[in-house]
mmCIF file of C-alpha atoms and ligand atoms in Angstrom:
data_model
loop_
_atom_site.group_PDB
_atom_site.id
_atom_site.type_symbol
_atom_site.label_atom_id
_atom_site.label_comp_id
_atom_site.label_asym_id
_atom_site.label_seq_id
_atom_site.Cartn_x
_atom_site.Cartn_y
_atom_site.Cartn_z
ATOM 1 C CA UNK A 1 94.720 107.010 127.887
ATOM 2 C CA UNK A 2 91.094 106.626 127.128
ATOM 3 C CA UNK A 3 89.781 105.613 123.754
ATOM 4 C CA UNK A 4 86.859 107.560 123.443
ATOM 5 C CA UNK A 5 85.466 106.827 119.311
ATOM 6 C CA UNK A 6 82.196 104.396 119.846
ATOM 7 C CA UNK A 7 82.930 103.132 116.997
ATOM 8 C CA UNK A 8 86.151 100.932 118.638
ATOM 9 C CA UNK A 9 83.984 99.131 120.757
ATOM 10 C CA UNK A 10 84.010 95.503 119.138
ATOM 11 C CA UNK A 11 80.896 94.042 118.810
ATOM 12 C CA UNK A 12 81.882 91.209 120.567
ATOM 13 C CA UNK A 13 83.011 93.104 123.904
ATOM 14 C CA UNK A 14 79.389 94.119 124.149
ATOM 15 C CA UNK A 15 77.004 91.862 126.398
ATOM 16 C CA UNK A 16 73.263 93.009 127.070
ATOM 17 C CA UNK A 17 71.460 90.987 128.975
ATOM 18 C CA UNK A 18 68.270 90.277 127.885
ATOM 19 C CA UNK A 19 66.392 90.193 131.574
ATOM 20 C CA UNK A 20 68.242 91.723 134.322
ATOM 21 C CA UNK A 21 66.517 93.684 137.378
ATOM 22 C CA UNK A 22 69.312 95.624 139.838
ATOM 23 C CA UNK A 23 67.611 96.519 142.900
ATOM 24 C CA UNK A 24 64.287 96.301 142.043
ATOM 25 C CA UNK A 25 64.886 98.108 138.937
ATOM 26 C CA UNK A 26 64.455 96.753 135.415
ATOM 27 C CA UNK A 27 67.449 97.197 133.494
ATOM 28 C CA UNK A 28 67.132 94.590 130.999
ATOM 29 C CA UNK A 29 67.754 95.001 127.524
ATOM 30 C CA UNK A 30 69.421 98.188 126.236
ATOM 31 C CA UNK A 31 69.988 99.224 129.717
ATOM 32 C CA UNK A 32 72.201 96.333 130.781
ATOM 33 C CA UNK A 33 74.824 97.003 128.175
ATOM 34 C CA UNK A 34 78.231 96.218 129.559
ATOM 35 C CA UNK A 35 81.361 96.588 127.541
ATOM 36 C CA UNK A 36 84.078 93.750 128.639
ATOM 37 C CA UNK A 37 87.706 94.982 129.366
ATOM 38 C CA UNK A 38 89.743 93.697 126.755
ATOM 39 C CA UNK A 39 93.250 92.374 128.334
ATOM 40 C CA UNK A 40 96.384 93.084 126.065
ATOM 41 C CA UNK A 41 99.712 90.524 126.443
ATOM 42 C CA UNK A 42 101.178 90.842 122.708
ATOM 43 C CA UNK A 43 103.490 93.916 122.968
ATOM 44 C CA UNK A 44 105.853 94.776 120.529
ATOM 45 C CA UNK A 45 107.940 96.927 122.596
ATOM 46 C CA UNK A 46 109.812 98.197 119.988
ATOM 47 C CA UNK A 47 107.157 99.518 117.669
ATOM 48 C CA UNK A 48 107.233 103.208 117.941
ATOM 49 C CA UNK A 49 111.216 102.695 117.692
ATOM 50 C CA UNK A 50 110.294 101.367 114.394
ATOM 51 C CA UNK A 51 108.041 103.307 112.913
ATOM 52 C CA UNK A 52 110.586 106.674 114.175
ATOM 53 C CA UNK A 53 113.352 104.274 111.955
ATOM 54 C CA UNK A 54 111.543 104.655 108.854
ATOM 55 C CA UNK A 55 111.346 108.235 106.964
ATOM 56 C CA UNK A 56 108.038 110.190 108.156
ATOM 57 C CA UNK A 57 107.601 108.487 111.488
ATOM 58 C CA UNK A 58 110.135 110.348 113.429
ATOM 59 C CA UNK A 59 108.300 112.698 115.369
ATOM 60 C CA UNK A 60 105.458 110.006 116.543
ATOM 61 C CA UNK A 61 106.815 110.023 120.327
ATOM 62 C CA UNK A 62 105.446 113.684 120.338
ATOM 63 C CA UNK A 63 102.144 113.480 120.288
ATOM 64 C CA UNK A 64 99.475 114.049 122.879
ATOM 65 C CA UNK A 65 96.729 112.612 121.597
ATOM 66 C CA UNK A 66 94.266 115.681 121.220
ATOM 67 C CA UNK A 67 92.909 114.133 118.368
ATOM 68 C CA UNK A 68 93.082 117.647 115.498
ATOM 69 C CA UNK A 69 94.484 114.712 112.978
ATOM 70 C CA UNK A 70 91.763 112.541 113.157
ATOM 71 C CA UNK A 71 88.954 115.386 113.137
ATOM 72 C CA UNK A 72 90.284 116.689 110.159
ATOM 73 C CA UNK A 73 90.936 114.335 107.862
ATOM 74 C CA UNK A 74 90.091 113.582 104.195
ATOM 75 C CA UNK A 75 89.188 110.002 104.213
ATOM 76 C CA UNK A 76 87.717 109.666 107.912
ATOM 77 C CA UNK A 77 85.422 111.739 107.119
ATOM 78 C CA UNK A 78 84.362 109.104 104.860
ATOM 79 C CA UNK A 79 85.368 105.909 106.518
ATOM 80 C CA UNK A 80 85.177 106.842 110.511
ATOM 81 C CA UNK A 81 87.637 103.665 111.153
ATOM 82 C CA UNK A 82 90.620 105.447 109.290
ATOM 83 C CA UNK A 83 91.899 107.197 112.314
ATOM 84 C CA UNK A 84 95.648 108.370 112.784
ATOM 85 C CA UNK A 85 95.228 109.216 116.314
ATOM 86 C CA UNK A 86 93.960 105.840 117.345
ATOM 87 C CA UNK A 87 97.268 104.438 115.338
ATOM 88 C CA UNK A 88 99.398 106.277 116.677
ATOM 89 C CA UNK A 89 98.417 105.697 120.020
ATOM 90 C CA UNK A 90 98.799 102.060 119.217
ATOM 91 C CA UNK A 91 102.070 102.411 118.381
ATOM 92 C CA UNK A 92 102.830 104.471 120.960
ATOM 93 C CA UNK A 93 102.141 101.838 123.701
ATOM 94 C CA UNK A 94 103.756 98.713 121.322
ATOM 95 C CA UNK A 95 100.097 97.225 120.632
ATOM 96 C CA UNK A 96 101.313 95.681 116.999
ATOM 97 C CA UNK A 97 98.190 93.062 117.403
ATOM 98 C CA UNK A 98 96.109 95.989 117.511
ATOM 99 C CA UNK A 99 97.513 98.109 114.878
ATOM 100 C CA UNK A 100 97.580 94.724 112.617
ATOM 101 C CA UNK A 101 93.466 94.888 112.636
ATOM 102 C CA UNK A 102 93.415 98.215 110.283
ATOM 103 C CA UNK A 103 96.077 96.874 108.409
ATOM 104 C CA UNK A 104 94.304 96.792 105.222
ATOM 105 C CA UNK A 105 93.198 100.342 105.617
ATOM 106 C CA UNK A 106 96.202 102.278 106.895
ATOM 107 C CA UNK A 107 97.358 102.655 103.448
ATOM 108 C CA UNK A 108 94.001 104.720 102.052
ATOM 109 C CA UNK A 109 95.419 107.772 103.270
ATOM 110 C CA UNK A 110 95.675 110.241 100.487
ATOM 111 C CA UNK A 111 98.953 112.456 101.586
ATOM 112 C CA UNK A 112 96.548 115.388 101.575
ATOM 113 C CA UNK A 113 98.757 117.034 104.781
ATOM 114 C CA UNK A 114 95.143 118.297 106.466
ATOM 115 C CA UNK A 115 96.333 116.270 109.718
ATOM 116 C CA UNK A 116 100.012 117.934 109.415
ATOM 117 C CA UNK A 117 98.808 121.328 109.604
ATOM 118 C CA UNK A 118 96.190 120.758 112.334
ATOM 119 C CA UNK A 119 98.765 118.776 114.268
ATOM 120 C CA UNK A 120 100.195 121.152 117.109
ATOM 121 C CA UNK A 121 102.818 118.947 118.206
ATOM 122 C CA UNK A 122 104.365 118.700 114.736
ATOM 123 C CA UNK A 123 104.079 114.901 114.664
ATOM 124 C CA UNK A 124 103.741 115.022 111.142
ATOM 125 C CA UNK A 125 101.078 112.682 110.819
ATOM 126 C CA UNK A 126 100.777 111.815 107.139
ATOM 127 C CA UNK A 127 104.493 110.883 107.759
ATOM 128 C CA UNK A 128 103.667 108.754 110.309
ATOM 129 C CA UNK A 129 100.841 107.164 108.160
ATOM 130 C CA UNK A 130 103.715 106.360 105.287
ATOM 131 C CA UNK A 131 105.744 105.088 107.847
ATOM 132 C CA UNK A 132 102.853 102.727 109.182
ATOM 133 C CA UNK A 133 102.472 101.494 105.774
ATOM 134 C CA UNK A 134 105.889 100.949 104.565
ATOM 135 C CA UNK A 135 106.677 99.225 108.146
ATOM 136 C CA UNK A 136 103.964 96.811 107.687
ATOM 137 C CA UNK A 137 105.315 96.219 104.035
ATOM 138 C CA UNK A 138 108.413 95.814 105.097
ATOM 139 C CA UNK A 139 107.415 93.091 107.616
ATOM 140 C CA UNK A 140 104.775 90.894 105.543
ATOM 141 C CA UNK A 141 101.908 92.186 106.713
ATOM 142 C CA UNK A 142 100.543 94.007 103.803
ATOM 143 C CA UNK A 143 101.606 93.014 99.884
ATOM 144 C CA UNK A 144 103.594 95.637 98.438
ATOM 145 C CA UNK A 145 100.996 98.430 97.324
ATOM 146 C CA UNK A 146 100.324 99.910 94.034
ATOM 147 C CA UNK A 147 101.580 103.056 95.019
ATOM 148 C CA UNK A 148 104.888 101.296 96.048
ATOM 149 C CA UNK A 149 104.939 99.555 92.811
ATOM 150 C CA UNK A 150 104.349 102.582 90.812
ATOM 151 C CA UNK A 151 107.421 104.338 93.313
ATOM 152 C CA UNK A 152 109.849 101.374 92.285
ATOM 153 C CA UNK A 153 109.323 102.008 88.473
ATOM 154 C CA UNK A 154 109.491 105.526 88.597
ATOM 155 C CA UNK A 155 112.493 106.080 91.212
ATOM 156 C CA UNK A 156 114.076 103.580 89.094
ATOM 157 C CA UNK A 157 114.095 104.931 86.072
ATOM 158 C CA UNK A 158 115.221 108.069 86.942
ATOM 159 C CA UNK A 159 117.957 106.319 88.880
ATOM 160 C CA UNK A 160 118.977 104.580 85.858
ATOM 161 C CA UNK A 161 119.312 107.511 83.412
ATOM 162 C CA UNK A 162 118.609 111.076 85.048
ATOM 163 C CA UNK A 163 115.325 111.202 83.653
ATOM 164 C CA UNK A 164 111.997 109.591 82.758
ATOM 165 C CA UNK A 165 109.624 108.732 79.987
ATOM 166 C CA UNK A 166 106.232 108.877 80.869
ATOM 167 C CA UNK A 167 105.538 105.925 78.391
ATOM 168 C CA UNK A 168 107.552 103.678 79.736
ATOM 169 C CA UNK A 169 106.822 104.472 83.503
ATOM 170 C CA UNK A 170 103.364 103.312 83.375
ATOM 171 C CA UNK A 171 103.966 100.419 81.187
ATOM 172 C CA UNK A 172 106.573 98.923 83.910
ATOM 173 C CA UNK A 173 104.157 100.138 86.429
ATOM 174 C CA UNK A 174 101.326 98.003 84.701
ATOM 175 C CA UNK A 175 103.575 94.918 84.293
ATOM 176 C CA UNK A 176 104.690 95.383 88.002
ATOM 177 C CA UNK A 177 100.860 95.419 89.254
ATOM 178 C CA UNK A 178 99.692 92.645 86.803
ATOM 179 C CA UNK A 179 97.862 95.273 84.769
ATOM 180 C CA UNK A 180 96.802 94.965 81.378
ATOM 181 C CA UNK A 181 98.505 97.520 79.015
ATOM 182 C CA UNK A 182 94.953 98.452 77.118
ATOM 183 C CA UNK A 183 92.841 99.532 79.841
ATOM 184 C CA UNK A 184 90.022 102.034 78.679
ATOM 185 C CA UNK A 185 91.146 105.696 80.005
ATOM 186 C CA UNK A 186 94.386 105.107 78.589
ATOM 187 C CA UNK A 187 93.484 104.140 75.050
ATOM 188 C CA UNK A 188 91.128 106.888 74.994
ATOM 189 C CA UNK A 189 93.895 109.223 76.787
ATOM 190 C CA UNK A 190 96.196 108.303 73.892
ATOM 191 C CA UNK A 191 93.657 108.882 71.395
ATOM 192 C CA UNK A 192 93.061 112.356 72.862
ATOM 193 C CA UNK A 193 96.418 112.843 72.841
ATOM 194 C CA UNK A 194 97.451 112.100 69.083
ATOM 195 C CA UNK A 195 94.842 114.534 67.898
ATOM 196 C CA UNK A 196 95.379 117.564 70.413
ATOM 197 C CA UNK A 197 99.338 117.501 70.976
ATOM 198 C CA UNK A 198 101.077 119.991 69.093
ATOM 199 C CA UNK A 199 102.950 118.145 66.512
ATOM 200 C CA UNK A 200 106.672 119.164 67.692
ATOM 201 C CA UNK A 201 105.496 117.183 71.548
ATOM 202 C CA UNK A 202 104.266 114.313 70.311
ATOM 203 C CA UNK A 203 107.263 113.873 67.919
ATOM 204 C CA UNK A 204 109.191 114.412 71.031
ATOM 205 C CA UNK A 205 107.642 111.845 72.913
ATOM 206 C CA UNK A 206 107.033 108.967 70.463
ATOM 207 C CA UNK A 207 111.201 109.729 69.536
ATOM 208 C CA UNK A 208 111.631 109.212 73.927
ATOM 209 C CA UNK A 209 109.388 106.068 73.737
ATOM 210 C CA UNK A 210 111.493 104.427 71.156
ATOM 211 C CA UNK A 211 115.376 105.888 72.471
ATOM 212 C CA UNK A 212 115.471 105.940 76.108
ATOM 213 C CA UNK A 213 116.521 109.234 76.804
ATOM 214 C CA UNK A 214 119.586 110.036 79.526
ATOM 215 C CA UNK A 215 121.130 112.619 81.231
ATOM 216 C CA UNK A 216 124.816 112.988 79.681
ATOM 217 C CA UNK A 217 127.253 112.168 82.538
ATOM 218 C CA UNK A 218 124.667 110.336 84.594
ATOM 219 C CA UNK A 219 127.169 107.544 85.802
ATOM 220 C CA UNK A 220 128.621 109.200 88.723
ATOM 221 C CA UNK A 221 125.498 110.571 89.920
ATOM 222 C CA UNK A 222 123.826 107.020 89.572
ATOM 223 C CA UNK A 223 126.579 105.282 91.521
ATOM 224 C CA UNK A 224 126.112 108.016 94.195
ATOM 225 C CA UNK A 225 122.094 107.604 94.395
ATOM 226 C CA UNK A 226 122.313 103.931 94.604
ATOM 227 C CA UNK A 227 125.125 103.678 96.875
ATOM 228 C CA UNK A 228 122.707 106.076 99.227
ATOM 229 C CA UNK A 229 119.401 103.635 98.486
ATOM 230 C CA UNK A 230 121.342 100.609 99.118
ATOM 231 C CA UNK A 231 121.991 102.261 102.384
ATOM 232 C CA UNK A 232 119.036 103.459 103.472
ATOM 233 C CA UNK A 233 117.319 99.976 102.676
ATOM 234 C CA UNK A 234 119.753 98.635 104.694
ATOM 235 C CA UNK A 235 119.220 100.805 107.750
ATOM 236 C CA UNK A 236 115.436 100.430 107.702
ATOM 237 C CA UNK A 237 115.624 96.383 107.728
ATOM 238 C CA UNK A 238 118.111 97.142 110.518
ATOM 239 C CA UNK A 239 116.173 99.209 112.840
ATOM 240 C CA UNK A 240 112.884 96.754 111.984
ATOM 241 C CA UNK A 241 115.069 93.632 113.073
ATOM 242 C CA UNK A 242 114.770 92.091 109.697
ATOM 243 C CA UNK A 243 117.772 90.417 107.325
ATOM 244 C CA UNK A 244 119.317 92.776 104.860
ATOM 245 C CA UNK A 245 118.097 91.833 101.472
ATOM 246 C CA UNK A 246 121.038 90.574 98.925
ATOM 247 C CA UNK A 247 123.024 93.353 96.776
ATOM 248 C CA UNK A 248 121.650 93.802 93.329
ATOM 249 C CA UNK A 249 124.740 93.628 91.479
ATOM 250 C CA UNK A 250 125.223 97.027 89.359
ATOM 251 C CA UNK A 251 125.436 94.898 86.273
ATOM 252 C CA UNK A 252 121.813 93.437 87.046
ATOM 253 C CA UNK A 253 120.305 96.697 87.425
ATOM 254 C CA UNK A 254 118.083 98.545 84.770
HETATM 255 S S1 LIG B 1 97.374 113.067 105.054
HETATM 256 FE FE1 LIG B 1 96.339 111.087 105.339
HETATM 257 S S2 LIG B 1 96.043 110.924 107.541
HETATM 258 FE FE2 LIG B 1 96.456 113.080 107.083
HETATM 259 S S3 LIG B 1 94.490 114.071 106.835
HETATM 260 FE FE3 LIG B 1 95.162 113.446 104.786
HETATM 261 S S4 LIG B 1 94.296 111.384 104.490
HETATM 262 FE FE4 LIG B 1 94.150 111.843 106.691
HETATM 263 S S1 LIG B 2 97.071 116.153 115.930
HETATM 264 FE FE1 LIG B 2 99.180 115.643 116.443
HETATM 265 S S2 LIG B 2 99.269 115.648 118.680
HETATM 266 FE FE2 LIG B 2 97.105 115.612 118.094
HETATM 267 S S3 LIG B 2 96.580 113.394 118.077
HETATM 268 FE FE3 LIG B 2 97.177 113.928 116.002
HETATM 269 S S4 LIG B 2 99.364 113.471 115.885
HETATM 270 FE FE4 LIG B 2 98.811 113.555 118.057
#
């Protein structure tokens, strides 16, 4: 399959020669721009296996490359090297050496779903993006994100007591991403807050910031929900060919 975006073409493949003359003709300069083949050995042939492993990425094996993701989405039409298609066609054909050069951007996309609905293969693109960033997570490529981080503390508060408290999910979310606590927007958010809340809310919430609040009868329902995570970690680190991490014992858990 052709790559076809100019803007792919590594500088470095690129050779003009500065005098050249081709049967009497003067082609030097612009005119004797050649692009070098680039020759590909790394293959991961397991990659799109991978990616299809982990939860949004099952569908990539269906597409057909005609591009409708790329053309219209949110952030390439800001940063033209943000491109799905090209990514998925990486994966497609096991170039993980490839796909490891945009490895720093793949996460940027915004989960607006533009590339779903203009997908007529139902790939699922945006899927496929999470997948591409959790994979390379998952294998050290990438630190774990912010949007992971904030994930974590949220998922695991609710999984703790049925329910969360706004309060405390973005101060573990700001301890988790080395944030300080007293960041600008927020004191001025709180500020807002404490003179435009109706009195019976913010009651409510400053009583949930100090008692955790819980679902009655959680305990079966968190047993259940972590048994399933526990299991679904495990599968992914499976299917990726990685160790399974070490049990949190239920005792250790928030
Ligand atoms: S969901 Fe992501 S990949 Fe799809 S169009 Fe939006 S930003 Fe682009
Ligand atoms: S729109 Fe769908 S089929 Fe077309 S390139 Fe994107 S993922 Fe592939």
């Amino acid at each position: 399959m052709p790559i076809h975006e100019v803007h792919l073409i590594r500088p470095e493949n690129l050779k003009t020669h500065e005098k050249m003359v081709v049967d009497g003709v003067d082609v030097s300069g612009h005119w004797s721009t050649f692009i070098e083949p680039r020759v590909v050995t790394d293959y991961n042939e397991n990659l799109q296996d991978e990616i299809a492993a982990l939860p949004g990425g099952e569908h990539v094996h269906r597409c057909w490359q005609c591009g409708s993701c790329t053309n219209s989405c949110t952030v390439n039409a800001v940063n033209p090297d943000f491109n799905p298609r090209y990514w998925i066609y990486l994966i497609r054909l096991g170039m993980e050496a490839e796909l490891l050069r945009d490895k720093d951007i793949i996460w940027q996309c915004v989960s607006c779903n533009k590339c779903t609905y203009a997908c007529p293969r139902d790939v699922v693109p945006e899927g496929v993006m999470k997948a591409t960033a959790h994979w390379l997570e998952l294998k050290g490529h990438t630190p774990k994100s912010n949007s992971t981080m904030f994930d974590e503390e949220f998922s695991e508060q609710v999984f703790a007591t049925g329910k969360i408290e706004e309060g405390r999910v973005i101060r573990g979310y700001f301890r988790r991403s080395g944030q300080p606590l007293l960041q600008d927007w927020l004191v001025e958010m709180a500020k807002r807050l404490a003179r435009h809340l109706p009195f019976k809310m913010g009651a409510a919430l400053g009583f949930a910031a100090l008692v955790r609040p819980r679902t009655r009868g959680w305990a079966k329902a968190r047993a259940a929900i972590e048994e399933y995570v526990d299991e679904r970690k495990a599968m992914d680190r499976r299917a990726l060919g990685l160790d399974e991490p070490p049990a949190v014992p239920p005792a250790q858990r928030t």
